[in-house]
Amino acid sequence: MELLNRGFSWRGARDLAIARFIRISAWLSIAIMFLILVFIAKEALPLFYEPDAVAEVGWSRLFLPQSYGTPEAPLKYSWHPVSIEPKYSLMPLLLGTLKVTIISMIFSIPLSLAAAIFTAEFASKWARETFKPIVEMLAGFPSVVLGFFALIVLASWMQDLFGFEFRLNAIVAGLALSLAVIPIIYTVCEDALSAVPRKLREASWALGATRAETTLRVVLPAAMPGIFAGIVLG
C-alpha cells in the first residue's frame, strides 16, 4: 500500500510539473508577442508626435502615390524607403503582392491538385506511401532557403531561359512562392479526396463509369469544399 501511495504521489508531482511547464511556455509566448508589438509601436510612434519626423517623411508621401519621371524611377509609383531621397507609396506593395499571388496560384493549384488526384485515386499503395511524404517534406523547408534558392539559382535560370531584362521579377517570386504553397494545397486536397466515401466510387463504377469519369464527376464535386479550403489555406 505504501508503494502504491508513492506511485500515485509521483504521478501527481509529474503531472503538476508538466502542467506548470505548459503554463509557463504559454505565458512566455504571449509575453514575447506582446513585446514585439510594443517594439513595433515604439518605432512607429515618432511619426505621430514628432513634427520633425512627420516633416521628414511627409504624410502625403507616406500614404499617397508619388509620380516620378526621372530615368532612375520611370514608374509612376515607387517604394524606396532607404534611398538618399526616400520615396513612399502603398501601390507597389499592393500590386506586387497581387502579381506574385496570382502567378504562384497559376503554378501551384494545377500541380498540387493533379498530384493530389493521382495520389488519392490512381497511385498504388506503395506509391502513395512513398510519394505523399516526399511532397509533404517540402513544407518543412524554411522560407529563407526557398528565397535564397530563387535569388541565386532560379532567377538566373529564368533569365537565361526567357531573356528577362531583370533577374528579379514577379515571375521568379511567384515560382518561389509556389514551392512553398504546393505542399499545403496538396496535403489538404489529398486528405479531402481520400475522405470521400468509397460507396460513392463503387456506385459510380457499378453504373459503368470509368475511374477517370468517377474522379471527375463524383469524387471531385464531393471533395470540393475541402479542395477550396486547401486553396484558400495555401
Coordinates of C-alpha atoms in Angstrom, one line a residue:
M1 CA 0.0 0.0 0.0
E2 CA 2.8 2.4 0.8
L3 CA 4.5 1.7 -2.6
L4 CA 1.1 2.3 -4.3
N5 CA 0.7 5.6 -2.5
R6 CA 4.3 6.6 -3.5
G7 CA 3.4 5.8 -7.1
F8 CA 0.3 8.0 -7.0
S9 CA 2.3 10.8 -5.4
W10 CA 5.0 10.6 -8.0
R11 CA 2.4 10.7 -10.8
G12 CA 0.7 13.7 -9.2
A13 CA 4.0 15.5 -8.9
R14 CA 4.9 14.7 -12.5
D15 CA 1.5 15.9 -13.8
L16 CA 1.8 19.1 -11.8
A17 CA 5.3 19.8 -13.2
I18 CA 4.1 19.2 -16.8
A19 CA 1.1 21.5 -16.3
R20 CA 3.3 24.2 -14.9
F21 CA 5.8 23.9 -17.7
I22 CA 2.9 24.2 -20.3
R23 CA 1.5 27.2 -18.4
I24 CA 4.9 28.9 -18.3
S25 CA 5.5 28.2 -22.0
A26 CA 2.1 29.7 -22.9
W27 CA 2.7 32.9 -20.9
L28 CA 6.2 33.2 -22.2
S29 CA 4.9 33.0 -25.8
I30 CA 2.2 35.7 -25.1
A31 CA 4.8 37.9 -23.4
I32 CA 7.2 37.6 -26.4
M33 CA 4.4 38.5 -28.9
F34 CA 3.4 41.5 -26.7
L35 CA 7.0 42.7 -26.5
I36 CA 7.2 42.5 -30.3
L37 CA 4.1 44.6 -30.7
V38 CA 5.4 47.1 -28.1
F39 CA 8.7 47.4 -30.1
I40 CA 6.9 48.0 -33.4
A41 CA 4.7 50.6 -31.8
K42 CA 7.6 52.3 -30.2
E43 CA 9.5 52.6 -33.5
A44 CA 6.4 54.0 -35.2
L45 CA 5.3 56.5 -32.5
P46 CA 7.6 59.3 -33.6
L47 CA 5.5 59.7 -36.8
F48 CA 2.6 60.7 -34.6
Y49 CA 4.1 63.1 -32.1
E50 CA 7.4 64.4 -33.5
P51 CA 6.9 67.2 -36.1
D52 CA 10.4 66.7 -37.5
A53 CA 9.7 63.1 -38.3
V54 CA 6.5 64.0 -40.0
A55 CA 8.1 66.7 -41.9
E56 CA 11.0 64.4 -43.0
V57 CA 8.7 61.7 -44.3
G58 CA 5.6 63.7 -45.2
W59 CA 2.1 62.3 -44.7
S60 CA 1.3 62.7 -48.4
R61 CA 4.4 60.8 -49.4
L62 CA 3.6 58.1 -46.9
F63 CA 0.0 57.4 -47.9
L64 CA -0.4 58.8 -51.4
P65 CA 1.2 57.6 -54.6
Q66 CA 4.0 59.8 -56.0
S67 CA 4.9 60.4 -59.6
Y68 CA 8.5 60.2 -60.7
G69 CA 9.6 60.9 -64.3
T70 CA 13.3 60.5 -63.8
P71 CA 15.3 57.8 -65.6
E72 CA 16.2 56.3 -62.2
A73 CA 12.5 56.0 -61.3
P74 CA 10.5 55.8 -64.6
L75 CA 7.5 54.2 -62.9
K76 CA 4.6 56.2 -61.6
Y77 CA 4.7 54.5 -58.2
S78 CA 8.0 53.9 -56.3
W79 CA 8.9 52.4 -52.9
H80 CA 12.5 53.3 -51.9
P81 CA 12.4 53.9 -48.1
V82 CA 16.2 53.6 -47.6
S83 CA 17.5 55.7 -50.5
I84 CA 19.0 59.2 -50.3
E85 CA 15.7 60.7 -51.2
P86 CA 13.1 58.3 -49.7
K87 CA 10.0 57.5 -51.8
Y88 CA 6.9 56.1 -50.2
S89 CA 3.9 54.6 -51.8
L90 CA 1.5 51.7 -51.0
M91 CA 0.7 50.9 -54.6
P92 CA 3.9 49.0 -55.3
L93 CA 3.3 46.8 -52.2
L94 CA -0.3 46.1 -53.2
L95 CA 0.4 45.5 -56.9
G96 CA 3.5 43.4 -56.2
T97 CA 1.6 41.2 -53.7
L98 CA -1.3 40.8 -56.1
K99 CA 1.0 39.8 -59.0
V100 CA 3.1 37.4 -57.0
T101 CA 0.0 35.8 -55.5
I102 CA -1.7 35.3 -58.9
I103 CA 1.4 33.9 -60.5
S104 CA 2.0 31.5 -57.6
M105 CA -1.6 30.3 -57.8
I106 CA -1.4 29.7 -61.5
F107 CA 1.5 27.3 -61.0
S108 CA 0.6 25.8 -57.6
I109 CA -3.1 25.0 -57.9
P110 CA -3.0 22.8 -61.1
L111 CA 0.2 21.0 -60.0
S112 CA -0.9 20.3 -56.4
L113 CA -4.4 19.3 -57.4
A114 CA -3.2 17.0 -60.1
A115 CA -0.7 15.4 -57.7
A116 CA -3.5 15.0 -55.0
I117 CA -5.8 13.3 -57.5
F118 CA -3.1 11.0 -58.7
T119 CA -2.1 10.0 -55.1
A120 CA -5.7 9.5 -53.9
E121 CA -7.3 7.9 -57.0
F122 CA -4.7 6.3 -59.3
A123 CA -1.5 5.6 -57.4
S124 CA -0.8 2.2 -55.9
K125 CA -0.4 1.8 -52.2
W126 CA 3.4 1.8 -52.2
A127 CA 3.5 4.8 -54.5
R128 CA 1.1 6.7 -52.2
E129 CA 3.1 5.9 -49.1
T130 CA 6.3 7.0 -50.9
F131 CA 5.1 10.0 -52.9
K132 CA 3.0 11.7 -50.2
P133 CA 5.7 12.1 -47.5
I134 CA 8.2 13.4 -50.1
V135 CA 5.8 16.1 -51.2
E136 CA 4.9 17.0 -47.6
M137 CA 8.6 17.3 -46.7
L138 CA 8.7 20.4 -48.9
A139 CA 6.6 22.2 -46.3
G140 CA 9.5 21.8 -43.9
F141 CA 11.9 23.9 -45.9
P142 CA 12.3 27.4 -44.4
S143 CA 11.1 30.3 -46.5
V144 CA 14.6 31.8 -46.2
V145 CA 16.0 28.8 -48.0
L146 CA 13.4 29.0 -50.8
G147 CA 14.0 32.7 -51.1
F148 CA 17.8 32.2 -51.4
F149 CA 17.3 29.4 -54.0
A150 CA 15.1 31.8 -56.0
L151 CA 17.5 34.7 -55.7
I152 CA 20.7 32.8 -56.6
V153 CA 19.6 29.9 -58.8
L154 CA 16.0 30.3 -60.1
A155 CA 16.4 33.9 -61.1
S156 CA 19.5 33.1 -63.3
W157 CA 17.7 30.1 -64.9
M158 CA 14.6 32.1 -65.8
Q159 CA 16.7 35.0 -67.2
D160 CA 18.7 32.6 -69.4
L161 CA 15.7 30.7 -70.5
F162 CA 13.3 33.6 -71.3
G163 CA 15.7 36.5 -71.7
F164 CA 14.2 38.7 -68.9
E165 CA 15.7 42.2 -68.6
F166 CA 15.8 41.9 -64.8
R167 CA 16.8 38.8 -62.9
L168 CA 14.4 39.6 -60.0
N169 CA 10.8 39.9 -61.2
A170 CA 7.3 38.8 -60.3
I171 CA 7.5 35.5 -62.2
V172 CA 10.6 34.4 -60.2
A173 CA 8.9 35.5 -56.9
G174 CA 5.7 33.7 -57.9
L175 CA 7.5 30.5 -58.7
A176 CA 9.4 30.6 -55.4
L177 CA 6.2 31.2 -53.6
S178 CA 4.5 28.3 -55.4
L179 CA 7.2 25.9 -54.0
A180 CA 6.0 26.8 -50.5
V181 CA 2.3 26.7 -51.4
I182 CA 2.2 23.4 -53.3
P183 CA 2.8 21.1 -50.2
I184 CA 0.0 22.8 -48.3
I185 CA -2.6 22.6 -51.0
Y186 CA -1.5 19.1 -51.9
T187 CA -1.9 17.8 -48.4
V188 CA -5.3 19.3 -47.7
C189 CA -6.7 18.3 -51.2
E190 CA -5.4 14.8 -50.8
D191 CA -7.0 14.4 -47.4
A192 CA -10.3 15.8 -48.8
L193 CA -10.2 13.3 -51.8
S194 CA -9.4 10.4 -49.5
A195 CA -12.2 11.3 -47.2
V196 CA -14.9 10.8 -49.9
P197 CA -16.8 7.6 -49.0
R198 CA -15.8 4.6 -51.1
K199 CA -19.5 3.8 -51.6
L200 CA -19.8 6.7 -54.0
R201 CA -17.0 5.4 -56.1
E202 CA -18.4 1.9 -56.1
A203 CA -21.8 3.2 -57.1
S204 CA -20.3 5.1 -60.0
W205 CA -18.3 2.0 -61.1
A206 CA -21.4 -0.1 -60.9
L207 CA -23.2 2.2 -63.3
G208 CA -20.4 1.7 -65.8
A209 CA -18.3 4.8 -65.3
T210 CA -14.6 4.6 -65.7
R211 CA -12.1 5.5 -63.0
A212 CA -11.4 8.9 -64.6
E213 CA -15.1 9.7 -65.0
T214 CA -15.7 8.7 -61.4
T215 CA -12.9 11.0 -60.3
L216 CA -14.1 14.0 -62.3
R217 CA -17.9 13.7 -61.8
V218 CA -18.2 12.1 -58.4
V219 CA -15.1 12.4 -56.2
L220 CA -14.1 16.0 -57.2
P221 CA -17.6 17.5 -56.6
A222 CA -17.9 15.7 -53.3
A223 CA -14.4 16.9 -52.1
M224 CA -14.8 20.4 -53.5
P225 CA -15.3 22.1 -50.0
G226 CA -12.0 20.6 -48.8
I227 CA -10.2 21.4 -52.0
F228 CA -11.4 25.0 -51.8
A229 CA -10.3 25.2 -48.2
G230 CA -6.8 23.9 -49.2
I231 CA -6.5 26.5 -51.9
V232 CA -7.5 29.3 -49.5
L233 CA -5.2 28.0 -46.9
G234 CA -2.3 27.8 -49.4

